[in-house]
PDB file of C-alpha atoms in Angstrom:
ATOM      1  CA  UNK A   1     151.939 149.483 206.672  1.00  0.00           C
ATOM      2  CA  UNK A   2     151.822 145.609 206.819  1.00  0.00           C
ATOM      3  CA  UNK A   3     153.428 145.637 210.301  1.00  0.00           C
ATOM      4  CA  UNK A   4     150.788 148.167 211.471  1.00  0.00           C
ATOM      5  CA  UNK A   5     147.933 146.100 210.019  1.00  0.00           C
ATOM      6  CA  UNK A   6     149.371 142.927 211.623  1.00  0.00           C
ATOM      7  CA  UNK A   7     149.807 144.648 214.905  1.00  0.00           C
ATOM      8  CA  UNK A   8     146.200 146.137 214.774  1.00  0.00           C
ATOM      9  CA  UNK A   9     144.873 142.591 213.967  1.00  0.00           C
ATOM     10  CA  UNK A  10     146.792 141.179 216.968  1.00  0.00           C
ATOM     11  CA  UNK A  11     145.455 143.930 219.275  1.00  0.00           C
ATOM     12  CA  UNK A  12     141.854 143.341 217.976  1.00  0.00           C
ATOM     13  CA  UNK A  13     142.169 139.542 218.532  1.00  0.00           C
ATOM     14  CA  UNK A  14     143.588 140.093 222.062  1.00  0.00           C
ATOM     15  CA  UNK A  15     140.735 142.529 222.737  1.00  0.00           C
ATOM     16  CA  UNK A  16     138.189 139.999 221.526  1.00  0.00           C
ATOM     17  CA  UNK A  17     139.718 137.251 223.656  1.00  0.00           C
ATOM     18  CA  UNK A  18     139.604 139.494 226.721  1.00  0.00           C
ATOM     19  CA  UNK A  19     135.947 140.221 226.059  1.00  0.00           C
ATOM     20  CA  UNK A  20     133.111 137.669 226.118  1.00  0.00           C
ATOM     21  CA  UNK A  21     130.727 136.878 223.160  1.00  0.00           C
ATOM     22  CA  UNK A  22     128.470 139.682 224.397  1.00  0.00           C
ATOM     23  CA  UNK A  23     131.263 142.339 224.182  1.00  0.00           C
ATOM     24  CA  UNK A  24     131.787 142.689 227.949  1.00  0.00           C
ATOM     25  CA  UNK A  25     134.943 141.987 229.740  1.00  0.00           C
ATOM     26  CA  UNK A  26     135.229 138.322 231.051  1.00  0.00           C
ATOM     27  CA  UNK A  27     134.916 138.411 234.800  1.00  0.00           C
ATOM     28  CA  UNK A  28     135.580 135.483 237.183  1.00  0.00           C
ATOM     29  CA  UNK A  29     133.499 134.542 240.306  1.00  0.00           C
ATOM     30  CA  UNK A  30     135.376 137.100 242.492  1.00  0.00           C
ATOM     31  CA  UNK A  31     134.426 139.923 240.275  1.00  0.00           C
ATOM     32  CA  UNK A  32     137.845 140.559 238.605  1.00  0.00           C
ATOM     33  CA  UNK A  33     138.854 140.021 234.938  1.00  0.00           C
ATOM     34  CA  UNK A  34     141.207 136.970 234.609  1.00  0.00           C
ATOM     35  CA  UNK A  35     144.672 137.395 233.196  1.00  0.00           C
ATOM     36  CA  UNK A  36     144.339 141.250 233.234  1.00  0.00           C
ATOM     37  CA  UNK A  37     147.356 143.172 233.803  1.00  0.00           C
ATOM     38  CA  UNK A  38     147.178 145.687 236.583  1.00  0.00           C
ATOM     39  CA  UNK A  39     145.305 148.782 235.381  1.00  0.00           C
ATOM     40  CA  UNK A  40     147.415 151.805 234.640  1.00  0.00           C
ATOM     41  CA  UNK A  41     146.569 154.805 236.431  1.00  0.00           C
ATOM     42  CA  UNK A  42     144.687 157.544 234.324  1.00  0.00           C
ATOM     43  CA  UNK A  43     147.653 159.819 234.630  1.00  0.00           C
ATOM     44  CA  UNK A  44     150.045 157.435 233.079  1.00  0.00           C
ATOM     45  CA  UNK A  45     151.257 158.953 229.814  1.00  0.00           C
ATOM     46  CA  UNK A  46     152.169 155.526 228.429  1.00  0.00           C
ATOM     47  CA  UNK A  47     148.822 154.236 228.648  1.00  0.00           C
ATOM     48  CA  UNK A  48     147.381 157.271 226.903  1.00  0.00           C
ATOM     49  CA  UNK A  49     149.918 156.890 224.079  1.00  0.00           C
ATOM     50  CA  UNK A  50     149.168 153.195 223.688  1.00  0.00           C
ATOM     51  CA  UNK A  51     145.387 154.030 223.679  1.00  0.00           C
ATOM     52  CA  UNK A  52     146.019 156.634 221.007  1.00  0.00           C
ATOM     53  CA  UNK A  53     148.200 154.150 219.074  1.00  0.00           C
ATOM     54  CA  UNK A  54     145.417 151.549 219.134  1.00  0.00           C
ATOM     55  CA  UNK A  55     142.794 153.960 217.962  1.00  0.00           C
ATOM     56  CA  UNK A  56     144.990 155.069 215.186  1.00  0.00           C
ATOM     57  CA  UNK A  57     145.788 151.486 214.129  1.00  0.00           C
ATOM     58  CA  UNK A  58     142.183 150.590 214.268  1.00  0.00           C
ATOM     59  CA  UNK A  59     141.310 153.521 212.001  1.00  0.00           C
ATOM     60  CA  UNK A  60     144.128 152.618 209.660  1.00  0.00           C
ATOM     61  CA  UNK A  61     142.923 148.930 209.488  1.00  0.00           C
ATOM     62  CA  UNK A  62     139.357 150.128 208.847  1.00  0.00           C
ATOM     63  CA  UNK A  63     140.513 152.424 206.063  1.00  0.00           C
ATOM     64  CA  UNK A  64     142.651 149.518 204.552  1.00  0.00           C
ATOM     65  CA  UNK A  65     139.626 147.237 204.497  1.00  0.00           C
ATOM     66  CA  UNK A  66     137.488 149.928 202.946  1.00  0.00           C
ATOM     67  CA  UNK A  67     140.132 150.698 200.326  1.00  0.00           C
ATOM     68  CA  UNK A  68     140.820 146.912 199.642  1.00  0.00           C
ATOM     69  CA  UNK A  69     136.872 146.341 199.257  1.00  0.00           C
ATOM     70  CA  UNK A  70     136.795 149.291 196.817  1.00  0.00           C
ATOM     71  CA  UNK A  71     139.702 147.929 194.812  1.00  0.00           C
ATOM     72  CA  UNK A  72     138.158 144.652 194.547  1.00  0.00           C
ATOM     73  CA  UNK A  73     134.823 145.983 193.510  1.00  0.00           C
ATOM     74  CA  UNK A  74     136.500 148.050 190.885  1.00  0.00           C
ATOM     75  CA  UNK A  75     138.629 145.140 189.638  1.00  0.00           C
ATOM     76  CA  UNK A  76     135.522 142.971 189.353  1.00  0.00           C
ATOM     77  CA  UNK A  77     133.771 145.670 187.411  1.00  0.00           C
ATOM     78  CA  UNK A  78     136.584 145.789 184.671  1.00  0.00           C
ATOM     79  CA  UNK A  79     137.780 142.149 184.835  1.00  0.00           C
ATOM     80  CA  UNK A  80     135.511 141.285 182.025  1.00  0.00           C
ATOM     81  CA  UNK A  81     136.597 144.204 179.743  1.00  0.00           C
ATOM     82  CA  UNK A  82     138.963 142.052 177.593  1.00  0.00           C
ATOM     83  CA  UNK A  83     136.225 139.390 176.995  1.00  0.00           C
ATOM     84  CA  UNK A  84     133.707 142.165 176.077  1.00  0.00           C
ATOM     85  CA  UNK A  85     136.113 143.715 173.766  1.00  0.00           C
ATOM     86  CA  UNK A  86     136.590 140.400 171.888  1.00  0.00           C
ATOM     87  CA  UNK A  87     132.806 139.898 171.770  1.00  0.00           C
ATOM     88  CA  UNK A  88     132.408 143.408 170.141  1.00  0.00           C
ATOM     89  CA  UNK A  89     134.012 141.922 166.971  1.00  0.00           C
ATOM     90  CA  UNK A  90     131.215 139.319 166.831  1.00  0.00           C
ATOM     91  CA  UNK A  91     128.619 142.203 167.325  1.00  0.00           C
ATOM     92  CA  UNK A  92     130.305 144.135 164.470  1.00  0.00           C
ATOM     93  CA  UNK A  93     130.096 141.057 162.252  1.00  0.00           C
ATOM     94  CA  UNK A  94     126.328 140.908 163.017  1.00  0.00           C
ATOM     95  CA  UNK A  95     125.949 144.526 162.170  1.00  0.00           C
ATOM     96  CA  UNK A  96     127.886 144.147 158.839  1.00  0.00           C
ATOM     97  CA  UNK A  97     125.849 140.935 157.902  1.00  0.00           C
ATOM     98  CA  UNK A  98     122.508 142.375 158.801  1.00  0.00           C
ATOM     99  CA  UNK A  99     123.156 145.595 156.895  1.00  0.00           C
ATOM    100  CA  UNK A 100     123.760 143.739 153.606  1.00  0.00           C
ATOM    101  CA  UNK A 101     120.719 141.577 153.647  1.00  0.00           C
ATOM    102  CA  UNK A 102     118.815 141.910 150.283  1.00  0.00           C
ATOM    103  CA  UNK A 103     115.235 143.415 150.415  1.00  0.00           C
ATOM    104  CA  UNK A 104     113.615 140.265 149.275  1.00  0.00           C
ATOM    105  CA  UNK A 105     115.046 138.221 152.148  1.00  0.00           C
ATOM    106  CA  UNK A 106     114.278 140.769 154.931  1.00  0.00           C
ATOM    107  CA  UNK A 107     111.160 139.136 156.148  1.00  0.00           C
ATOM    108  CA  UNK A 108     112.258 135.531 156.143  1.00  0.00           C
ATOM    109  CA  UNK A 109     112.314 133.592 159.449  1.00  0.00           C
ATOM    110  CA  UNK A 110     115.989 132.988 159.469  1.00  0.00           C
ATOM    111  CA  UNK A 111     116.718 136.678 159.029  1.00  0.00           C
ATOM    112  CA  UNK A 112     114.462 137.602 161.798  1.00  0.00           C
ATOM    113  CA  UNK A 113     116.199 135.010 163.964  1.00  0.00           C
ATOM    114  CA  UNK A 114     119.591 136.788 163.221  1.00  0.00           C
ATOM    115  CA  UNK A 115     117.998 140.066 164.242  1.00  0.00           C
ATOM    116  CA  UNK A 116     116.822 138.402 167.460  1.00  0.00           C
ATOM    117  CA  UNK A 117     120.347 137.053 168.221  1.00  0.00           C
ATOM    118  CA  UNK A 118     121.894 140.409 167.599  1.00  0.00           C
ATOM    119  CA  UNK A 119     119.423 142.212 169.962  1.00  0.00           C
ATOM    120  CA  UNK A 120     119.981 139.499 172.623  1.00  0.00           C
ATOM    121  CA  UNK A 121     123.790 139.829 172.486  1.00  0.00           C
ATOM    122  CA  UNK A 122     123.518 143.658 172.510  1.00  0.00           C
ATOM    123  CA  UNK A 123     121.114 143.446 175.486  1.00  0.00           C
ATOM    124  CA  UNK A 124     123.424 141.202 177.463  1.00  0.00           C
ATOM    125  CA  UNK A 125     126.394 143.302 176.992  1.00  0.00           C
ATOM    126  CA  UNK A 126     124.422 146.464 177.906  1.00  0.00           C
ATOM    127  CA  UNK A 127     123.370 144.681 181.169  1.00  0.00           C
ATOM    128  CA  UNK A 128     127.044 144.219 181.745  1.00  0.00           C
ATOM    129  CA  UNK A 129     127.581 148.051 181.656  1.00  0.00           C
ATOM    130  CA  UNK A 130     128.570 148.466 177.947  1.00  0.00           C
ATOM    131  CA  UNK A 131     127.419 151.615 176.206  1.00  0.00           C
ATOM    132  CA  UNK A 132     128.055 152.582 172.641  1.00  0.00           C
ATOM    133  CA  UNK A 133     129.593 156.093 172.000  1.00  0.00           C
ATOM    134  CA  UNK A 134     128.021 158.218 169.364  1.00  0.00           C
ATOM    135  CA  UNK A 135     130.688 159.829 167.108  1.00  0.00           C
ATOM    136  CA  UNK A 136     129.024 161.190 163.988  1.00  0.00           C
ATOM    137  CA  UNK A 137     128.950 164.974 164.015  1.00  0.00           C
ATOM    138  CA  UNK A 138     131.173 165.194 167.198  1.00  0.00           C
ATOM    139  CA  UNK A 139     134.361 166.985 167.394  1.00  0.00           C
ATOM    140  CA  UNK A 140     137.423 164.610 166.809  1.00  0.00           C
ATOM    141  CA  UNK A 141     138.778 163.481 170.192  1.00  0.00           C
ATOM    142  CA  UNK A 142     142.089 161.438 170.083  1.00  0.00           C
ATOM    143  CA  UNK A 143     141.065 159.734 173.325  1.00  0.00           C
ATOM    144  CA  UNK A 144     137.818 158.400 171.788  1.00  0.00           C
ATOM    145  CA  UNK A 145     138.567 158.326 168.100  1.00  0.00           C
ATOM    146  CA  UNK A 146     141.165 156.883 165.639  1.00  0.00           C
ATOM    147  CA  UNK A 147     141.129 158.756 162.436  1.00  0.00           C
ATOM    148  CA  UNK A 148     141.568 156.564 159.372  1.00  0.00           C
ATOM    149  CA  UNK A 149     140.950 159.431 156.769  1.00  0.00           C
ATOM    150  CA  UNK A 150     140.748 163.243 156.547  1.00  0.00           C
ATOM    151  CA  UNK A 151     138.548 164.242 153.613  1.00  0.00           C
ATOM    152  CA  UNK A 152     137.137 167.574 152.518  1.00  0.00           C
ATOM    153  CA  UNK A 153     133.500 168.198 153.266  1.00  0.00           C
ATOM    154  CA  UNK A 154     130.987 170.989 154.087  1.00  0.00           C
ATOM    155  CA  UNK A 155     131.366 170.131 157.811  1.00  0.00           C
ATOM    156  CA  UNK A 156     133.765 172.200 159.841  1.00  0.00           C
ATOM    157  CA  UNK A 157     137.401 170.987 160.158  1.00  0.00           C
ATOM    158  CA  UNK A 158     137.918 168.293 162.748  1.00  0.00           C
ATOM    159  CA  UNK A 159     134.272 167.061 162.738  1.00  0.00           C
ATOM    160  CA  UNK A 160     133.635 163.317 162.478  1.00  0.00           C
ATOM    161  CA  UNK A 161     131.780 162.713 159.346  1.00  0.00           C
ATOM    162  CA  UNK A 162     131.853 158.888 158.988  1.00  0.00           C
ATOM    163  CA  UNK A 163     132.154 156.041 161.595  1.00  0.00           C
ATOM    164  CA  UNK A 164     133.626 152.715 160.397  1.00  0.00           C
ATOM    165  CA  UNK A 165     133.830 151.093 163.788  1.00  0.00           C
ATOM    166  CA  UNK A 166     131.784 152.134 166.728  1.00  0.00           C
ATOM    167  CA  UNK A 167     133.464 153.098 170.153  1.00  0.00           C
ATOM    168  CA  UNK A 168     132.240 151.493 173.346  1.00  0.00           C
ATOM    169  CA  UNK A 169     132.458 152.395 176.976  1.00  0.00           C
ATOM    170  CA  UNK A 170     132.357 149.913 179.888  1.00  0.00           C
ATOM    171  CA  UNK A 171     130.884 152.011 182.648  1.00  0.00           C
ATOM    172  CA  UNK A 172     133.077 155.155 182.421  1.00  0.00           C
ATOM    173  CA  UNK A 173     136.048 153.542 180.786  1.00  0.00           C
ATOM    174  CA  UNK A 174     136.537 153.522 177.163  1.00  0.00           C
ATOM    175  CA  UNK A 175     137.384 149.975 175.991  1.00  0.00           C
ATOM    176  CA  UNK A 176     137.359 150.437 172.281  1.00  0.00           C
ATOM    177  CA  UNK A 177     137.932 153.685 170.362  1.00  0.00           C
ATOM    178  CA  UNK A 178     135.951 154.477 167.149  1.00  0.00           C
ATOM    179  CA  UNK A 179     137.627 154.278 163.742  1.00  0.00           C
ATOM    180  CA  UNK A 180     136.372 157.466 161.924  1.00  0.00           C
ATOM    181  CA  UNK A 181     136.741 159.686 158.973  1.00  0.00           C
ATOM    182  CA  UNK A 182     137.406 163.344 159.859  1.00  0.00           C
ATOM    183  CA  UNK A 183     136.426 166.511 157.926  1.00  0.00           C
ATOM    184  CA  UNK A 184     139.458 168.570 156.769  1.00  0.00           C
ATOM    185  CA  UNK A 185     137.236 171.520 155.999  1.00  0.00           C
ATOM    186  CA  UNK A 186     135.754 172.579 152.652  1.00  0.00           C
ATOM    187  CA  UNK A 187     137.617 172.201 149.290  1.00  0.00           C
ATOM    188  CA  UNK A 188     137.744 175.945 148.943  1.00  0.00           C
ATOM    189  CA  UNK A 189     139.908 176.329 151.920  1.00  0.00           C
ATOM    190  CA  UNK A 190     142.404 173.709 150.777  1.00  0.00           C
ATOM    191  CA  UNK A 191     143.028 175.552 147.544  1.00  0.00           C
ATOM    192  CA  UNK A 192     143.842 178.912 149.136  1.00  0.00           C
TER     193      UNK A 192
END
């Protein structure tokens, strides 16, 4: 494939040299193009084959460029996923700290400042494409959840009943699964 690409680039460069800046063939004062090989007759099968090869290589090169650009865009989109996954631990720490604030301290300025920092951090991560995945009440999915316990409950078997760590997606890719407790069904079923 690399030889084809190199050959296509050489042919495109040669074609650009043969053409002027305006896209028309360079023509000398006598009305002929300089350094042009003798034109092949339209019936020449080799000329048709070379023309088809050039068209094919040009199309291959255009497809290569598009694919390369798409791969670069995809890489840039997910290059930051490792950093975001590490920042999620900080966000979890904020959530745990803010959940344990005593009632008498909830209106104090420093607590409000902590809430503001948490909202700003969450907003920045959302702008980067991060979205939380809701798990409570959902059916257990091993691709999105990690079960840390199975407990009897009134919920149907396999239903997520508690979430210990939230799952997050970066665009359409899961970057962290949820740690959950899953229902093992009602206690009456287990005794039978």
